[in-house]
Coordinates of C-alpha atoms and ligand atoms in Angstrom, one line a residue:
M1 CA 24.0 37.8 26.6
M2 CA 25.6 38.3 23.2
P3 CA 28.1 40.9 22.9
A4 CA 27.4 43.7 20.7
G5 CA 28.5 43.5 17.0
P6 CA 30.1 46.1 15.3
A7 CA 28.2 49.4 14.7
S8 CA 27.2 50.3 11.2
P9 CA 29.3 53.0 9.8
L10 CA 26.2 55.2 10.1
A11 CA 26.1 54.7 13.8
Q12 CA 29.7 55.2 14.0
L13 CA 29.7 58.4 12.3
I14 CA 26.9 59.8 14.2
A15 CA 28.7 58.6 17.6
R16 CA 31.7 60.3 16.7
F17 CA 30.5 63.5 15.0
G18 CA 26.7 64.0 16.3
T19 CA 23.5 64.7 14.5
D20 CA 24.5 68.6 14.1
L21 CA 27.1 67.5 11.9
I22 CA 25.3 64.1 10.5
V23 CA 22.5 64.9 9.3
T24 CA 19.8 62.0 8.2
E25 CA 16.5 63.1 8.2
R26 CA 14.9 62.5 4.6
S27 CA 14.1 65.9 3.6
A28 CA 17.6 66.8 4.0
L29 CA 18.9 64.1 1.9
E30 CA 16.5 64.3 -0.8
A31 CA 17.9 67.8 -2.2
V32 CA 21.4 66.6 -2.2
S33 CA 20.7 62.9 -3.8
I34 CA 19.6 64.3 -7.2
D35 CA 21.6 66.0 -10.0
Q36 CA 20.3 69.6 -11.1
H37 CA 19.0 68.3 -14.5
R38 CA 17.2 65.2 -12.4
R39 CA 18.4 62.9 -14.3
H40 CA 20.5 61.3 -11.3
R41 CA 19.6 60.1 -8.4
G42 CA 21.7 58.5 -5.7
V43 CA 21.0 57.1 -2.0
P44 CA 23.5 58.9 0.4
L45 CA 24.7 57.4 3.6
A46 CA 24.1 60.6 5.4
L47 CA 24.6 64.5 5.2
A48 CA 27.8 65.5 6.9
L49 CA 27.7 69.6 7.2
P50 CA 31.0 70.8 8.7
R51 CA 31.5 73.9 10.2
T52 CA 34.9 74.4 10.2
V53 CA 38.1 73.4 8.5
A54 CA 39.2 71.1 11.4
D55 CA 35.5 69.1 10.8
V56 CA 36.1 68.4 7.6
T57 CA 39.5 67.0 8.4
S58 CA 38.3 64.8 11.2
L59 CA 35.4 63.7 8.8
L60 CA 38.0 63.0 6.2
A61 CA 40.5 61.1 8.2
F62 CA 37.6 59.2 10.0
C63 CA 36.0 58.2 6.7
N64 CA 39.6 57.2 5.3
A65 CA 40.3 54.8 8.1
A66 CA 36.6 53.2 7.8
R67 CA 36.9 53.4 3.8
I68 CA 33.5 55.4 3.5
G69 CA 33.3 57.2 0.0
V70 CA 32.9 61.2 0.4
V71 CA 31.0 63.1 -2.3
P72 CA 32.0 66.9 -1.7
Q73 CA 28.7 69.1 -2.6
G74 CA 28.8 72.7 -3.2
G75 CA 25.4 74.6 -4.8
N76 CA 24.6 71.1 -6.8
T77 CA 24.4 73.2 -10.2
G78 CA 26.7 71.0 -12.0
Y79 CA 25.9 69.7 -15.2
C80 CA 27.7 66.5 -15.1
A81 CA 26.5 64.9 -12.0
A82 CA 29.8 65.0 -10.0
A83 CA 28.1 65.7 -6.7
T84 CA 25.4 63.1 -6.5
P85 CA 26.2 59.9 -4.7
D86 CA 25.9 56.6 -6.3
A87 CA 22.8 54.1 -5.1
S88 CA 24.6 51.8 -2.9
G89 CA 23.3 54.0 0.3
S90 CA 27.6 54.0 1.5
Q91 CA 28.7 57.3 0.2
L92 CA 28.6 60.1 2.5
V93 CA 27.5 63.5 0.8
L94 CA 29.9 66.4 2.5
S95 CA 28.3 69.9 2.1
L96 CA 30.6 72.8 2.4
R97 CA 27.4 74.9 2.9
R98 CA 28.5 76.1 6.4
L99 CA 32.0 77.1 5.5
N100 CA 31.2 80.3 3.6
K101 CA 32.9 83.1 5.3
I102 CA 35.0 85.7 3.2
R103 CA 37.8 85.6 5.2
D104 CA 39.8 88.4 3.8
V105 CA 39.7 91.3 1.2
D106 CA 43.4 92.6 0.2
V107 CA 42.8 95.7 -2.5
T108 CA 46.1 96.4 -2.1
N109 CA 47.4 92.9 -3.0
G110 CA 44.1 92.2 -5.2
S111 CA 43.0 89.7 -3.8
L112 CA 40.4 88.0 -1.4
I113 CA 40.5 84.6 0.7
V114 CA 37.0 82.9 0.8
E115 CA 35.5 79.7 2.1
S116 CA 34.3 77.4 -0.5
G117 CA 30.9 77.3 0.5
C118 CA 30.5 81.0 -0.5
L119 CA 28.0 81.7 -3.2
L120 CA 29.4 82.8 -5.9
A121 CA 27.2 86.4 -6.3
D122 CA 28.6 87.0 -2.7
V123 CA 32.0 87.1 -3.8
Q124 CA 31.2 89.4 -6.4
K125 CA 29.5 91.4 -4.0
S126 CA 32.0 91.6 -1.8
A127 CA 34.7 92.5 -4.4
A128 CA 32.5 95.4 -5.6
A129 CA 31.8 96.7 -1.9
A130 CA 36.0 96.9 -2.0
G131 CA 35.7 98.8 -5.2
R132 CA 37.1 95.7 -7.3
F133 CA 35.8 93.5 -9.3
F134 CA 35.8 89.3 -9.4
P135 CA 34.8 88.6 -12.9
L136 CA 33.7 84.8 -12.9
S137 CA 30.1 84.9 -14.2
L138 CA 27.6 82.5 -14.9
G139 CA 23.7 82.0 -14.7
S140 CA 23.5 79.9 -12.2
E141 CA 25.9 82.4 -9.8
G142 CA 23.1 83.2 -7.0
S143 CA 23.3 79.5 -6.3
C144 CA 26.6 77.7 -7.1
T145 CA 29.3 78.2 -5.3
I146 CA 33.3 78.6 -5.0
G147 CA 34.0 75.3 -3.9
G148 CA 32.3 74.0 -6.8
N149 CA 33.4 76.5 -9.0
L150 CA 36.9 75.7 -8.5
S151 CA 36.3 71.8 -8.4
T152 CA 34.4 72.2 -11.7
N153 CA 37.2 75.0 -13.2
A154 CA 34.2 76.8 -14.3
G155 CA 34.1 79.1 -17.1
G156 CA 31.3 81.2 -17.9
L157 CA 30.6 84.7 -19.6
N158 CA 33.8 86.4 -19.3
V159 CA 36.6 84.2 -19.6
L160 CA 37.8 85.8 -23.1
R161 CA 39.4 88.5 -21.1
Y162 CA 39.8 87.0 -17.4
G163 CA 40.4 83.4 -17.8
M164 CA 38.6 80.3 -16.0
M165 CA 38.8 79.5 -12.4
R166 CA 42.2 78.2 -13.1
E167 CA 43.3 81.7 -13.8
L168 CA 41.8 83.4 -11.1
T169 CA 43.0 81.6 -8.7
L170 CA 46.3 82.4 -6.6
G171 CA 46.0 79.8 -3.5
L172 CA 44.2 76.8 -2.1
E173 CA 43.5 75.3 1.3
V174 CA 42.7 71.6 0.6
V175 CA 42.0 68.8 3.2
L176 CA 43.5 65.7 1.9
A177 CA 41.9 62.0 1.7
D178 CA 43.7 61.4 5.2
G179 CA 42.7 64.7 6.8
R180 CA 46.3 66.5 6.4
V181 CA 45.5 70.0 5.3
L182 CA 47.5 71.7 2.2
S183 CA 47.7 75.6 2.3
T184 CA 49.0 77.8 -0.2
L185 CA 46.6 80.8 0.8
Q186 CA 49.4 83.6 0.7
A187 CA 47.9 84.9 -2.4
L188 CA 51.3 85.4 -4.2
R189 CA 51.6 86.3 -7.9
K190 CA 54.7 85.1 -8.4
D191 CA 55.6 81.9 -6.5
N192 CA 58.1 79.1 -8.6
T193 CA 58.8 76.8 -6.1
G194 CA 58.4 73.6 -7.4
Y195 CA 55.2 72.2 -9.0
D196 CA 51.9 74.1 -8.8
L197 CA 50.1 71.5 -6.3
K198 CA 47.4 73.5 -6.0
Q199 CA 46.2 73.5 -9.7
L200 CA 45.8 69.8 -9.4
F201 CA 42.7 70.3 -7.4
V202 CA 41.2 72.7 -9.8
G203 CA 38.9 70.8 -11.7
A204 CA 39.5 67.6 -10.1
E205 CA 35.9 67.2 -9.2
G206 CA 36.3 66.5 -5.6
T207 CA 38.3 63.2 -6.6
L208 CA 41.8 64.3 -4.9
G209 CA 40.8 66.1 -1.7
I210 CA 38.3 68.9 -0.5
I211 CA 39.0 72.4 -1.4
T212 CA 37.7 74.5 1.9
A213 CA 39.3 78.1 0.8
A214 CA 40.9 79.8 -1.5
A215 CA 42.9 82.9 -2.5
L216 CA 41.4 84.3 -5.6
K217 CA 42.2 87.6 -8.1
L218 CA 40.7 90.9 -7.7
F219 CA 40.6 93.4 -10.6
P220 CA 39.7 97.1 -11.2
A221 CA 36.2 97.4 -11.4
P222 CA 34.8 98.3 -14.7
R223 CA 33.5 101.9 -15.3
A224 CA 32.5 101.5 -18.7
A225 CA 31.2 99.5 -20.9
G226 CA 30.0 98.9 -24.4
T227 CA 27.6 96.3 -25.4
A228 CA 26.1 95.0 -28.5
F229 CA 23.4 92.9 -29.8
V230 CA 24.3 91.7 -33.5
A231 CA 23.0 89.8 -36.0
V232 CA 25.3 88.2 -38.4
P233 CA 24.7 86.1 -41.7
S234 CA 26.9 82.9 -40.1
P235 CA 29.2 81.7 -37.5
A236 CA 32.1 82.4 -39.9
A237 CA 30.9 86.0 -40.2
A238 CA 30.9 85.8 -36.3
V239 CA 34.2 84.9 -36.4
A240 CA 35.8 87.6 -38.3
L241 CA 33.2 90.0 -36.4
L242 CA 35.6 88.4 -33.2
A243 CA 39.0 89.2 -34.9
R244 CA 37.8 92.9 -35.8
L245 CA 36.7 93.4 -32.3
R246 CA 39.8 92.3 -30.8
D247 CA 42.0 94.1 -33.6
G248 CA 40.2 97.1 -32.5
L249 CA 39.9 96.9 -28.7
G250 CA 42.4 94.5 -27.5
E251 CA 42.1 93.2 -24.3
L252 CA 38.8 95.4 -23.4
I253 CA 36.6 92.8 -25.0
N254 CA 35.3 90.5 -22.1
S255 CA 32.6 88.5 -24.1
F256 CA 31.5 87.2 -27.7
E257 CA 28.8 85.0 -27.4
L258 CA 27.1 83.1 -30.2
L259 CA 23.0 82.9 -30.3
P260 CA 21.2 81.3 -33.0
N261 CA 18.2 82.5 -34.3
V262 CA 16.2 79.5 -32.8
A263 CA 17.4 80.5 -29.5
L264 CA 15.5 84.0 -29.7
R265 CA 12.5 82.4 -30.8
L266 CA 12.4 79.7 -27.6
L267 CA 12.9 83.1 -25.7
G268 CA 10.5 84.5 -27.2
R269 CA 8.0 81.5 -26.6
H270 CA 8.7 80.6 -23.1
L271 CA 10.0 83.6 -21.7
P272 CA 8.3 86.3 -23.5
A273 CA 8.8 89.1 -20.8
L274 CA 12.2 89.6 -21.8
R275 CA 13.0 92.3 -24.3
Q276 CA 14.7 91.4 -27.8
P277 CA 16.5 94.3 -28.9
L278 CA 16.6 93.1 -32.7
T279 CA 13.6 92.3 -34.7
T280 CA 16.0 91.2 -37.7
D281 CA 15.1 87.8 -39.0
S282 CA 19.1 86.6 -38.8
P283 CA 19.9 83.1 -38.6
W284 CA 22.9 83.8 -36.1
F285 CA 23.2 86.5 -33.3
V286 CA 26.4 87.8 -31.3
L287 CA 26.0 89.5 -27.9
C288 CA 29.5 91.1 -27.1
E289 CA 31.0 93.4 -24.6
A290 CA 33.9 95.7 -23.8
S291 CA 34.6 97.3 -20.9
S292 CA 37.1 100.0 -19.2
A293 CA 38.1 100.7 -15.7
D294 CA 38.1 104.2 -17.2
A295 CA 34.4 105.8 -16.5
N296 CA 35.0 108.0 -19.4
D297 CA 36.3 105.5 -22.0
P298 CA 33.5 105.9 -24.9
L299 CA 33.0 102.5 -25.5
T300 CA 29.6 102.4 -27.1
D301 CA 30.9 104.8 -29.9
K302 CA 34.3 102.8 -30.3
L303 CA 32.1 99.7 -30.4
G304 CA 29.6 101.3 -32.9
R305 CA 32.6 102.5 -35.3
L306 CA 33.7 99.0 -35.4
L307 CA 30.3 97.4 -36.1
E308 CA 29.8 100.0 -38.8
A309 CA 33.0 98.9 -40.5
A310 CA 31.5 95.1 -40.2
I311 CA 28.7 96.3 -41.8
D312 CA 30.5 97.3 -44.9
A313 CA 32.6 94.1 -44.6
G314 CA 29.4 91.9 -44.6
E315 CA 30.3 90.3 -41.2
V316 CA 27.1 92.1 -39.5
T317 CA 23.7 92.9 -41.0
D318 CA 22.0 94.8 -37.9
A319 CA 23.1 95.7 -34.5
A320 CA 21.7 97.3 -31.3
L321 CA 24.0 98.8 -28.9
A322 CA 23.1 99.5 -25.1
Q323 CA 22.3 102.8 -24.6
N324 CA 22.3 102.6 -20.6
E325 CA 22.8 100.0 -17.8
R326 CA 19.5 99.0 -18.0
E327 CA 19.7 98.0 -21.8
R328 CA 22.6 96.2 -21.1
R329 CA 21.2 93.9 -18.3
E330 CA 18.4 93.1 -21.0
F331 CA 20.8 92.0 -23.1
W332 CA 22.8 90.0 -20.9
E333 CA 19.4 88.4 -19.4
L334 CA 18.5 86.8 -22.8
R335 CA 21.8 85.2 -23.3
E336 CA 21.8 83.9 -19.5
N337 CA 18.3 82.6 -19.9
V338 CA 18.8 80.5 -23.0
P339 CA 19.7 77.5 -20.9
E340 CA 16.2 78.1 -19.1
A341 CA 14.2 79.0 -22.2
Q342 CA 15.6 75.3 -23.8
R343 CA 14.6 73.4 -20.7
R344 CA 11.2 74.9 -20.4
A345 CA 10.7 73.5 -24.4
G346 CA 11.7 70.2 -23.0
P347 CA 14.3 67.5 -22.8
S348 CA 17.5 68.3 -24.6
V349 CA 20.8 66.6 -25.2
K350 CA 24.1 68.5 -24.2
H351 CA 27.3 68.5 -25.9
D352 CA 29.7 71.2 -24.2
V353 CA 32.6 71.2 -26.8
S354 CA 35.3 73.5 -27.6
L355 CA 37.2 73.9 -30.8
P356 CA 40.2 76.0 -32.3
I357 CA 38.2 79.1 -32.9
G358 CA 39.4 78.8 -36.8
R359 CA 37.5 75.6 -37.2
I360 CA 34.1 76.7 -35.4
A361 CA 32.4 77.6 -38.4
D362 CA 33.3 74.2 -40.1
F363 CA 32.6 72.0 -37.0
I364 CA 28.6 74.1 -36.6
T365 CA 28.0 73.1 -40.6
E366 CA 29.3 69.4 -40.6
A367 CA 27.5 68.6 -37.3
G368 CA 24.2 70.4 -37.9
T369 CA 24.3 68.8 -41.1
W370 CA 24.7 65.2 -39.5
I371 CA 22.1 66.1 -36.7
T372 CA 19.4 66.9 -39.7
A373 CA 20.0 64.1 -41.6
H374 CA 20.2 61.4 -39.0
V375 CA 18.0 62.7 -36.1
E376 CA 14.5 63.3 -37.5
G377 CA 12.3 65.9 -35.7
S378 CA 15.4 67.1 -34.2
V379 CA 16.2 70.9 -33.4
L380 CA 19.8 72.0 -32.9
V381 CA 20.3 74.7 -30.5
C382 CA 24.0 75.6 -30.9
Y383 CA 25.1 78.6 -28.8
G384 CA 27.9 79.5 -26.2
H385 CA 31.0 81.3 -25.6
L386 CA 32.7 81.8 -29.2
G387 CA 35.0 83.8 -28.4
D388 CA 36.4 81.1 -25.8
G389 CA 35.9 78.4 -28.8
N390 CA 33.2 76.8 -26.5
L391 CA 29.7 75.6 -27.9
H392 CA 26.7 74.6 -26.1
F393 CA 25.6 71.9 -29.1
N394 CA 22.4 71.0 -27.6
I395 CA 19.8 69.3 -29.3
S396 CA 15.9 69.4 -28.6
G397 CA 12.7 67.4 -29.9
A398 CA 10.7 69.9 -32.3
N399 CA 7.6 68.5 -30.5
E400 CA 6.7 66.5 -27.6
S401 CA 6.3 63.1 -29.8
V402 CA 10.0 63.5 -30.3
T403 CA 12.0 61.5 -27.6
I404 CA 15.4 62.9 -27.9
D405 CA 16.9 61.2 -25.1
A406 CA 16.6 58.0 -27.2
H407 CA 19.1 59.3 -29.7
A408 CA 21.6 60.8 -27.0
D409 CA 24.1 58.1 -27.6
V410 CA 24.5 58.0 -31.5
M411 CA 24.5 61.6 -31.1
K412 CA 27.5 62.1 -28.8
R413 CA 29.4 59.7 -30.7
A414 CA 29.0 61.6 -34.1
V415 CA 29.4 64.8 -32.5
H416 CA 32.4 64.4 -30.3
D417 CA 34.1 62.4 -33.1
M418 CA 33.8 65.7 -35.1
V419 CA 35.3 67.6 -32.5
A420 CA 38.2 65.0 -31.8
A421 CA 38.9 65.3 -35.5
R422 CA 39.6 68.8 -35.5
G423 CA 41.4 68.5 -32.3
G424 CA 39.0 69.8 -29.6
S425 CA 37.6 68.5 -26.4
F426 CA 34.7 66.7 -25.9
S427 CA 34.1 69.1 -22.5
A428 CA 35.4 72.3 -22.4
E429 CA 33.7 73.7 -19.1
H430 CA 31.4 71.5 -17.7
G431 CA 33.6 68.7 -16.7
I432 CA 33.3 64.9 -16.3
G433 CA 31.7 64.0 -13.1
Q434 CA 29.8 60.6 -13.7
T435 CA 27.9 61.4 -17.0
K436 CA 31.4 61.8 -18.8
V437 CA 33.7 59.2 -17.2
G438 CA 33.2 57.0 -20.5
E439 CA 34.0 59.6 -22.9
L440 CA 37.0 60.7 -21.0
A441 CA 38.5 56.8 -20.9
R442 CA 37.8 57.0 -24.8
Y443 CA 39.4 60.2 -25.7
A444 CA 42.4 60.8 -23.4
S445 CA 45.3 59.1 -24.8
P446 CA 46.7 56.3 -22.7
L447 CA 49.6 58.2 -21.3
E448 CA 47.3 61.2 -20.0
L449 CA 45.0 58.0 -18.4
E450 CA 48.0 56.7 -16.9
L451 CA 49.2 59.6 -15.5
M452 CA 45.9 60.5 -14.1
R453 CA 45.2 57.5 -12.4
N454 CA 48.8 57.7 -10.7
V455 CA 48.1 61.2 -9.5
K456 CA 44.5 59.8 -8.0
K457 CA 46.2 56.9 -6.3
M458 CA 48.9 59.4 -4.7
F459 CA 46.2 61.7 -3.2
D460 CA 43.6 59.0 -2.6
P461 CA 45.1 55.6 -2.2
N462 CA 41.9 54.2 -0.4
G463 CA 39.8 55.6 -3.2
I464 CA 37.5 57.5 -0.8
M465 CA 37.3 60.9 -2.6
N466 CA 34.2 60.8 -4.9
P467 CA 34.2 57.5 -6.2
G468 CA 33.3 57.0 -9.5
K469 CA 33.6 60.5 -11.2
V470 CA 36.4 61.5 -13.7
L471 CA 38.1 58.1 -13.7
A472 CA 36.3 55.1 -14.0
Ligands
MLT1 C1 25.6 78.4 -20.7 O1 26.7 78.9 -21.1 O2 24.7 78.8 -20.5 C2 26.1 77.0 -19.9 O3 27.0 77.0 -19.6 C3 25.4 76.1 -20.6 C4 23.8 75.7 -20.5 O4 23.4 75.9 -19.7 O5 23.6 74.8 -21.5
ZN2 ZN1 28.4 77.8 -20.9

């Protein structure tokens, strides 16, 4: 009888961890093999579903020894296909969905410890149940997970006041590529003891290790809000309004979102049930909000007075103030559904850029003019978090006969070059994943790339952590 050959990596994984942890059913693999835009499809070796941190430790130690690539996955809602395996059939997708407990809520310390597979919406609910507030808020909050939010350093709708995920993080528990666990879950607000290692894992998109839990900041619950939907004549006027509101309301301003007229028309066409607060025919709109922990703070009145002054100054042409929580929700639903309305309108080419706020208006003019002149049949849908200097500079086709994807490369180069010329970033909040690896190699300085490669080598010498993502 011939001696049996070495078992395949998959057979070894199943023999070591069993079929509860290593799943190979086609139906289970389908959902984790494709990114949410359905543009990148991979072929996973299998799907690992660890139940405990100890499981993650053993899985990574095993994969490190066997040189099996591991692709961590949260809610799979990212925009850059960072959680999608390659097509080789050799990478293990490791989903954190079973590690989803809230371990602790500490109101006195103003913090919460949560496992990375927990939905963002569940973290928000736990904070609210304790009379506190967790401010990260995104359109996908019902399906994205905290691990993904951390790994992509998610931004969203409240960054202006509370910062991105990085600023909301007090500590992490991370399983390194070799299976050792690095824990900084003490939830300290002050801790100047050498290098801040946890921050290397925030925004690393799973290329340095796997985040299994995090200590996050909680804030006082907002009990009063002033929310306005405002028509503005231009992005420059919107920037002037932002300065006026910050002067008048200080840190109480939590959101300042820019919307173009075309976004409202797309919403009207594809999501007609959503009520639009203004009928004014304006080229641009702003959704802004201030909030306070003081339930008696008359923020709607304060915002109203500031908007009247802005009308006198020519920065605003019309405004609607939310009179109750229902109207406030309606305003936000419009904003949160812009990506969905654009998706229903057909394919689009997306750019996620940031600029110094003072250079935004000039960028929109120049880049918008370039798109109109060079891409026939294009429709620019430029919206986003103006208060953070972050624009989603997306381009759709005017109708079905326009194949907008065919222009993606030339548009990307022109837009990103115009951003770089103004000292901006080609990826403000959506990360690098696999779709922007080439852009990072192009726009990061040689020194930055060298240091990033060294960091990667130190944490993951065998290159098993999310291979092919972030760095080429
Ligand atoms: C948003 O702000 O709505 C998203 O980050 C961008 C998008 O979906 O295009
Ligand atoms: Zn965004």
